Coordinates of C-alpha atoms in Angstrom, one line a residue:
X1 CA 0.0 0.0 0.0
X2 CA 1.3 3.5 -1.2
X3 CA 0.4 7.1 -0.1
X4 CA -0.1 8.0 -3.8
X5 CA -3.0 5.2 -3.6
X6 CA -4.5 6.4 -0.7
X7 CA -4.3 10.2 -2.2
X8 CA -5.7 9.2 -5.6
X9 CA -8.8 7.1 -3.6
X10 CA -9.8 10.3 -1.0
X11 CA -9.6 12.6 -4.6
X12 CA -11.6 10.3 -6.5
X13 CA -14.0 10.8 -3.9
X14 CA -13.7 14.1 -3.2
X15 CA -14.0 14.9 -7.2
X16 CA -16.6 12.3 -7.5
X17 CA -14.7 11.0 -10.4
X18 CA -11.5 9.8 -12.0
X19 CA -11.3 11.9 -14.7
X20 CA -11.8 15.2 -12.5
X21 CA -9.1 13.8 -9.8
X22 CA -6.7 13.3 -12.4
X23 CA -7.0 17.0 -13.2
X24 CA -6.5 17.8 -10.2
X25 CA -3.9 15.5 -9.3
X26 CA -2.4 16.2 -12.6
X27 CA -2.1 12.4 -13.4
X28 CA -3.8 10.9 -16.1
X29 CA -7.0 9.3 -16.1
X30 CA -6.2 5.3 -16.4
X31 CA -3.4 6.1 -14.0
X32 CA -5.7 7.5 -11.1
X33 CA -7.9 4.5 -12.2
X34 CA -5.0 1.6 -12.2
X35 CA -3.5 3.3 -8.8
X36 CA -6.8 2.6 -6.7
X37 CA -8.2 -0.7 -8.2
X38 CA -4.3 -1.6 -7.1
X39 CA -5.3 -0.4 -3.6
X40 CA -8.5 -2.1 -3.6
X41 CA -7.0 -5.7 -4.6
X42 CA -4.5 -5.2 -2.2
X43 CA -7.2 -4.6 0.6
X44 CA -9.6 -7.2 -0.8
X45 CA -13.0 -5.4 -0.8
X46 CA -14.4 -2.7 -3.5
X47 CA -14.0 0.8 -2.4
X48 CA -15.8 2.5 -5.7
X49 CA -19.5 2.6 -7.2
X50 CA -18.5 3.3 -10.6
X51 CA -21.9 2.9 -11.6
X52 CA -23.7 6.0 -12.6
X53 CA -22.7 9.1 -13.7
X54 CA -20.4 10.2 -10.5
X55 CA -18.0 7.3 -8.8
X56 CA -19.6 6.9 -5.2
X57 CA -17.9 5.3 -2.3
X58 CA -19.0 1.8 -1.3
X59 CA -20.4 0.8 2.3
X60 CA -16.6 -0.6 2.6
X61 CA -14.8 2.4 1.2
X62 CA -16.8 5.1 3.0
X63 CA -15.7 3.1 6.1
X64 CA -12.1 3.2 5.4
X65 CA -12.4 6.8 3.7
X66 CA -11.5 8.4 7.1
X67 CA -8.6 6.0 7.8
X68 CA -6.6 7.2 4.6
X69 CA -7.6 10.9 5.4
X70 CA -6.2 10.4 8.4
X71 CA -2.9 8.6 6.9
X72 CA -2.2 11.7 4.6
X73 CA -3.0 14.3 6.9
X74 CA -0.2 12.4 9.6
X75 CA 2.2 12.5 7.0
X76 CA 1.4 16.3 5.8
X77 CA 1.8 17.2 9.3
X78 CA 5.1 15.5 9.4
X79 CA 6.3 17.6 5.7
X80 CA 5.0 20.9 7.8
X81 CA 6.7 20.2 10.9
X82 CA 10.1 19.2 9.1
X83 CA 9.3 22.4 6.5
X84 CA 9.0 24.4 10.1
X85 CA 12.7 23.5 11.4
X86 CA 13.8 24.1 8.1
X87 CA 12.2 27.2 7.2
X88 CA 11.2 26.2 3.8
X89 CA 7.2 26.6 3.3
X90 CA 5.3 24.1 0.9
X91 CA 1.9 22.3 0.5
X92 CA -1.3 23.5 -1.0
X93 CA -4.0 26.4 0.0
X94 CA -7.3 26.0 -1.1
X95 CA -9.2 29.7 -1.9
X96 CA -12.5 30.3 -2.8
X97 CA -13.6 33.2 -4.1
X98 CA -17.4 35.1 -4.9
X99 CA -17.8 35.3 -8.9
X100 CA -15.7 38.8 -9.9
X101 CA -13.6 39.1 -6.5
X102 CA -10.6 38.1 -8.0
X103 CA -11.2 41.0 -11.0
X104 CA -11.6 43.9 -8.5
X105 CA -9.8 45.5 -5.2
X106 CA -12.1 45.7 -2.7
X107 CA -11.8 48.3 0.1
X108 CA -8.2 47.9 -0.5
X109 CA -7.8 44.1 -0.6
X110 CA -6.1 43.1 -4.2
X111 CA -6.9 39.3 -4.0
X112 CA -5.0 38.4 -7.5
X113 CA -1.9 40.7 -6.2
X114 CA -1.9 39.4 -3.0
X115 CA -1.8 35.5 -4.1
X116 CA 1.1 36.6 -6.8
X117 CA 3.4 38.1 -4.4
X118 CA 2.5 35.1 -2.4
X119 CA 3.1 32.6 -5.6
X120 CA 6.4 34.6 -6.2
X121 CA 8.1 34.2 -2.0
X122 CA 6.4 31.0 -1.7
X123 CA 7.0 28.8 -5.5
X124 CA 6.7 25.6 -3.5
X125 CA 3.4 26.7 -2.3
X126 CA 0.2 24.9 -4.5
X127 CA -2.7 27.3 -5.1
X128 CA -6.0 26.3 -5.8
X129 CA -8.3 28.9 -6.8
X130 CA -11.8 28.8 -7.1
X131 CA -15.2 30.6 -7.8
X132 CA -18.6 29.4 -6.3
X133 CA -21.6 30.7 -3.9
X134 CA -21.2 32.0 -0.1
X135 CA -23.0 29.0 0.9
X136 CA -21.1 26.5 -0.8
X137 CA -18.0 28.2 0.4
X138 CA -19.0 27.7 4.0
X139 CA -19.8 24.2 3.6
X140 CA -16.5 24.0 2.6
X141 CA -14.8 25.9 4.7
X142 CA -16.8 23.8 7.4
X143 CA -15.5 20.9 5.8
X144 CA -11.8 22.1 5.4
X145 CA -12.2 21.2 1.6
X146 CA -11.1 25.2 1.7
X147 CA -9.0 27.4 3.7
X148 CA -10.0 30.5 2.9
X149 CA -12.4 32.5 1.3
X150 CA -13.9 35.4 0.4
X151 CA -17.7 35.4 0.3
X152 CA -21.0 37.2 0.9
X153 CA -21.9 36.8 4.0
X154 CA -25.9 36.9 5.1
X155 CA -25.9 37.0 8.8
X156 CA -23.6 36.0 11.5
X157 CA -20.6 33.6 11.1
X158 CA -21.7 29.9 11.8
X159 CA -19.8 28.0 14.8
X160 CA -15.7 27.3 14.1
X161 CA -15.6 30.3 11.0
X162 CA -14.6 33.6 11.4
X163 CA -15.7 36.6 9.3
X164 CA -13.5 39.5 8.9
X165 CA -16.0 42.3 6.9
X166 CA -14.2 44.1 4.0
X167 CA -17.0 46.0 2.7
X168 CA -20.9 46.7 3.6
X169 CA -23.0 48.7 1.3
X170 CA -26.6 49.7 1.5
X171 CA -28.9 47.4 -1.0
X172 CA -30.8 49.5 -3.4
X173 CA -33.9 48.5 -6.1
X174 CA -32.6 50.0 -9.8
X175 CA -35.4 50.6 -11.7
X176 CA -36.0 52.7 -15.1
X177 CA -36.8 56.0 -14.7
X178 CA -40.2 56.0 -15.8
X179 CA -41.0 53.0 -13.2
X180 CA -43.9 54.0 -10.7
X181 CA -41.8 53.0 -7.7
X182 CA -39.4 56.2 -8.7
X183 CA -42.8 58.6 -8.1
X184 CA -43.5 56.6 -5.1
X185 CA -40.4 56.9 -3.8
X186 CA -39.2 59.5 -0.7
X187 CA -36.3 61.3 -1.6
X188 CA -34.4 58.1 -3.4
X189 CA -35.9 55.7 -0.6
X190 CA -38.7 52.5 -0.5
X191 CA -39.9 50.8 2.0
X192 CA -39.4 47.2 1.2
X193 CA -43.0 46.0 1.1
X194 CA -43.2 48.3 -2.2
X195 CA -41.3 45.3 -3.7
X196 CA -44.5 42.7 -3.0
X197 CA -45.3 41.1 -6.4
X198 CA -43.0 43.1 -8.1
X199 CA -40.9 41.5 -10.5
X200 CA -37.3 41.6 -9.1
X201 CA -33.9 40.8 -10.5
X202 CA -31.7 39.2 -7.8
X203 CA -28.3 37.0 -7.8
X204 CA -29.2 33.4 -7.4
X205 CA -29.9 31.2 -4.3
X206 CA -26.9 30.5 -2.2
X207 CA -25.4 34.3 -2.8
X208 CA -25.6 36.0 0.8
X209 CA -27.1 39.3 -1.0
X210 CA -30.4 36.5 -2.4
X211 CA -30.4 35.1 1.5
X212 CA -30.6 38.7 3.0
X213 CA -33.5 39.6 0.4
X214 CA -35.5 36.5 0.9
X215 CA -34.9 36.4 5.0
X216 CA -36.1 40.2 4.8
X217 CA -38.9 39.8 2.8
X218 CA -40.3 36.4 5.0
X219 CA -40.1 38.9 7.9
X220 CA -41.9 41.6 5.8
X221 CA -44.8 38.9 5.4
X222 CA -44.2 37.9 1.9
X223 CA -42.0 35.9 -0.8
X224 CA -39.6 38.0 -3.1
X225 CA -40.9 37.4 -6.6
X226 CA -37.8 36.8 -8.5
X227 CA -38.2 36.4 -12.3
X228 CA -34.0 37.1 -13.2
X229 CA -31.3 36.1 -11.8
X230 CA -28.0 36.2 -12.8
X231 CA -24.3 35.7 -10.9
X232 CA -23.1 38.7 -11.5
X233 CA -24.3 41.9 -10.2
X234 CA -23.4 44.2 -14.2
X235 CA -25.7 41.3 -15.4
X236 CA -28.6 42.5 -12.8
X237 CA -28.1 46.4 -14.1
X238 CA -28.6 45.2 -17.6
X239 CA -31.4 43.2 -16.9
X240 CA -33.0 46.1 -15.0
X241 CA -32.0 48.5 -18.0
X242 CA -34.0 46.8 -20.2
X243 CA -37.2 46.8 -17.9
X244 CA -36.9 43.5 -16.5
X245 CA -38.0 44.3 -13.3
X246 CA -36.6 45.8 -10.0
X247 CA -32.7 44.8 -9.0
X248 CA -31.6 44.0 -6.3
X249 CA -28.1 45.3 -5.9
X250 CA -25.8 46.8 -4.3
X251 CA -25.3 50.5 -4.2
X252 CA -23.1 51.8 -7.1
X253 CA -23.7 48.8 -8.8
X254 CA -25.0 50.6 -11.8
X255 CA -22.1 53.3 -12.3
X256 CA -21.4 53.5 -15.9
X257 CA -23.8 50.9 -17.1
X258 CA -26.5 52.7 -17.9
X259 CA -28.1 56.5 -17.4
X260 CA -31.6 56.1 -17.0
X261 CA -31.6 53.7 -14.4
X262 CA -32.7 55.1 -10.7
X263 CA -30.9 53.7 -7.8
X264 CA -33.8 53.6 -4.7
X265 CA -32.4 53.3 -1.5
X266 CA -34.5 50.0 0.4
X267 CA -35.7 50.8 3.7
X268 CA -38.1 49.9 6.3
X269 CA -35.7 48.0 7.2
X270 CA -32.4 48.9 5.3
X271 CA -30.5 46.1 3.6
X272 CA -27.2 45.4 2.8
X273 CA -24.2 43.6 1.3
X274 CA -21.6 42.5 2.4
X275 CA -17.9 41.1 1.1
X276 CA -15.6 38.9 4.1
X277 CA -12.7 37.1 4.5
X278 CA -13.9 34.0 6.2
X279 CA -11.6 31.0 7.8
X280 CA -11.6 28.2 9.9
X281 CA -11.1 28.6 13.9
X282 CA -10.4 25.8 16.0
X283 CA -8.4 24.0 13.4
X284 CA -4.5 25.5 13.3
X285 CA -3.7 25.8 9.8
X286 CA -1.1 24.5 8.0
X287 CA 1.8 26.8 8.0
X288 CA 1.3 27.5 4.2
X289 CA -2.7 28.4 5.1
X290 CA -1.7 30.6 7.9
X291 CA 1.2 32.7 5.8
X292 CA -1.8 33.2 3.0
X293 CA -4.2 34.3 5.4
X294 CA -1.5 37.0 7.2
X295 CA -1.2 38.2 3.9
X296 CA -4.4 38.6 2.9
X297 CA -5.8 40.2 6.4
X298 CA -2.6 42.9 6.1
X299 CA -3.9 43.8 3.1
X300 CA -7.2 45.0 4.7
X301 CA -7.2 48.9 5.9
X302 CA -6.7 48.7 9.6
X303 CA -6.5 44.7 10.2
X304 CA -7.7 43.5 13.4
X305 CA -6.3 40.4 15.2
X306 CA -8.1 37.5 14.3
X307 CA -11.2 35.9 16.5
X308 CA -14.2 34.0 16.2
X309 CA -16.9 36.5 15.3
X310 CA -17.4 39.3 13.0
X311 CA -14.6 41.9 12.3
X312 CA -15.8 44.6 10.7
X313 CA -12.3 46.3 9.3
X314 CA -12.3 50.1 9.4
X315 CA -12.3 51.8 6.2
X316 CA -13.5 54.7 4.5
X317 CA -16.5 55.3 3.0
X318 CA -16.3 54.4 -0.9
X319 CA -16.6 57.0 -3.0
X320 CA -19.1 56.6 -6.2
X321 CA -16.3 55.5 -8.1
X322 CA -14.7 53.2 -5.6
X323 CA -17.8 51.9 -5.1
X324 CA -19.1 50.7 -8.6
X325 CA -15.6 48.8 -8.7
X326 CA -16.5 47.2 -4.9
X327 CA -20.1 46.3 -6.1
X328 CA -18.7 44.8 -9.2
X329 CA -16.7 41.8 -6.8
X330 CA -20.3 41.2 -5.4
X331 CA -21.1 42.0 -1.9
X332 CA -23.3 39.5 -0.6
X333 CA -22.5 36.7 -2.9

């Protein structure tokens, strides 16, 4: 039995495949394939379903799943411990990201700079990058499947995951100009039961900006009528430009996109978005995890220390400009 088999099994599963492990192992496809049916003769019992469209771990291999997790995380402690004595920092940092963080600097925080200088001190360092909903990025950061992330956040961090808040911003309805909610309006502000039936335009479900609308709305005594939705919040304006219905975004969201579009504060109660850097507590680390994270958090205006709870990090007030570019990374994704 060799660590390489135990890898290629837990990735098969974690993948639900072969062919998507050996992407990400960067092994072929029959090799992954060979390597565990190896591993399985050698243990005499079937560890894979293959049947179906996604390989499936069998009653015996979800039982021995934890024992080769276990295996390869005593051994990846070992590599840290003897890549702490040495100095030398190597492994592999899982990062996920809300759709159009890594495209924008957010209330100072330059994700793709950050992970290059990073990439540049640290060559020996794997990076896995990748884009998916707030909720999803919990659930993995729950499940340590990621490290870090920066996501939308809809409430309060759930137990063992930190939020450090880079950005909040006031939700607002864009509507066309001509729309009877802009001469119902009270100086730029609706209440948000003047969004009951309406048709709305929102991000999909799993974003923390569509959790906050729906949560808001149940409280308000009535279900959100979304008939859009779209993962990015430009993709909203446009929708909205074309008289779509009501979008639910973020303020400054619709800078430069289009001019006849009326940004109407929501109210009664006020909503907003939100963008944090989220990690695991109660778990140290790895070294490489840990140096990421430093980075990442000293790249925040004013940084606090980390904790268990909600950091709000002190910044200024975005300007409209600053602000269009901080919407477009998708506060409450």
């Amino acid at each position: 039995m060799e660590l390489a088999q135990l890898r290629y099994f837990v990735t098969v599963v974690e993948e639900g495949g072969f062919t998507r492990a050996g992407v990400r192992l960067h092994v072929s496809q029959p090799g992954v394939s060979a390597q565990v049916r190896q591993l399985e003769r050698e243990l005499g019992v079937r560890l894979l379903d293959r049947c179906g469209r996604r390989v499936t771990p069998t009653e015996a291999g979800t039982a021995l799943l934890s024992y080769a997790r276990a295996a390869l995380a005593a051994v990846e402690g070992m590599r840290r411990t003897a890549d702490e004595i040495s100095g030398l920092l190597r492994g592999r940092v899982a990062v996920g990201l809300i759709p159009g963080a890594a495209g924008a600097v957010v209330a100072g925080l330059d994700v793709v700079g950050v992970l290059g200088d990073f990439h540049a001190a640290h060559p020996g360092v794997e990076i896995a990058l990748s884009e998916d909903t707030s909720e999803r990025m919990l659930a993995g950061l729950s499940s340590g499947e990621l490290d870090l992330a920066v996501i939308g956040p809809a409430g309060d961090p759930p137990p063992g995951i930190a939020f450090q808040v880079v950005l909040d911003q006031p939700l607002v309805a864009l509507v066309r100009a001509g729309d009877p909610l802009v001469r119902e309006s009270a100086h730029g502000r609706i209440p948000l039961a003047a969004l009951r039936a309406r048709a709305l335009i929102s991000l999909p479900r799993g974003t923390g900006l569509r959790a906050v609308l729906e949560r808001a709305c149940t409280e308000a005594g009535f279900a959100p009528r979304v008939d859009f939705e779209a993962a990015a919040p430009p993709v909203l304006v446009r929708l909205a430009a074309r008289g779509l219905g009501a979008a639910v975004v973020p303020a400054g969201a619709e800078a430069g996109v289009a001019d006849d579009l009326v940004a109407l504060r929501i109210v009664e109660p006020a909503l907003s978005g939100r963008v944090a850097l989220a990690w695991r507590t109660g778990v140290p680390p790895g070294p490489a995890a840990a140096h990421l994270l430093a980075r990442l958090r000293a790249g925040l205006t004013g940084a606090a220390e980390p904790a268990g709870h909600v950091e709000p990090a002190p910044a200024r007030t975005p300007e409209p400009a600053d602000a269009a570019g901080a919407a477009a990374a998708g506060p409450g994704r």
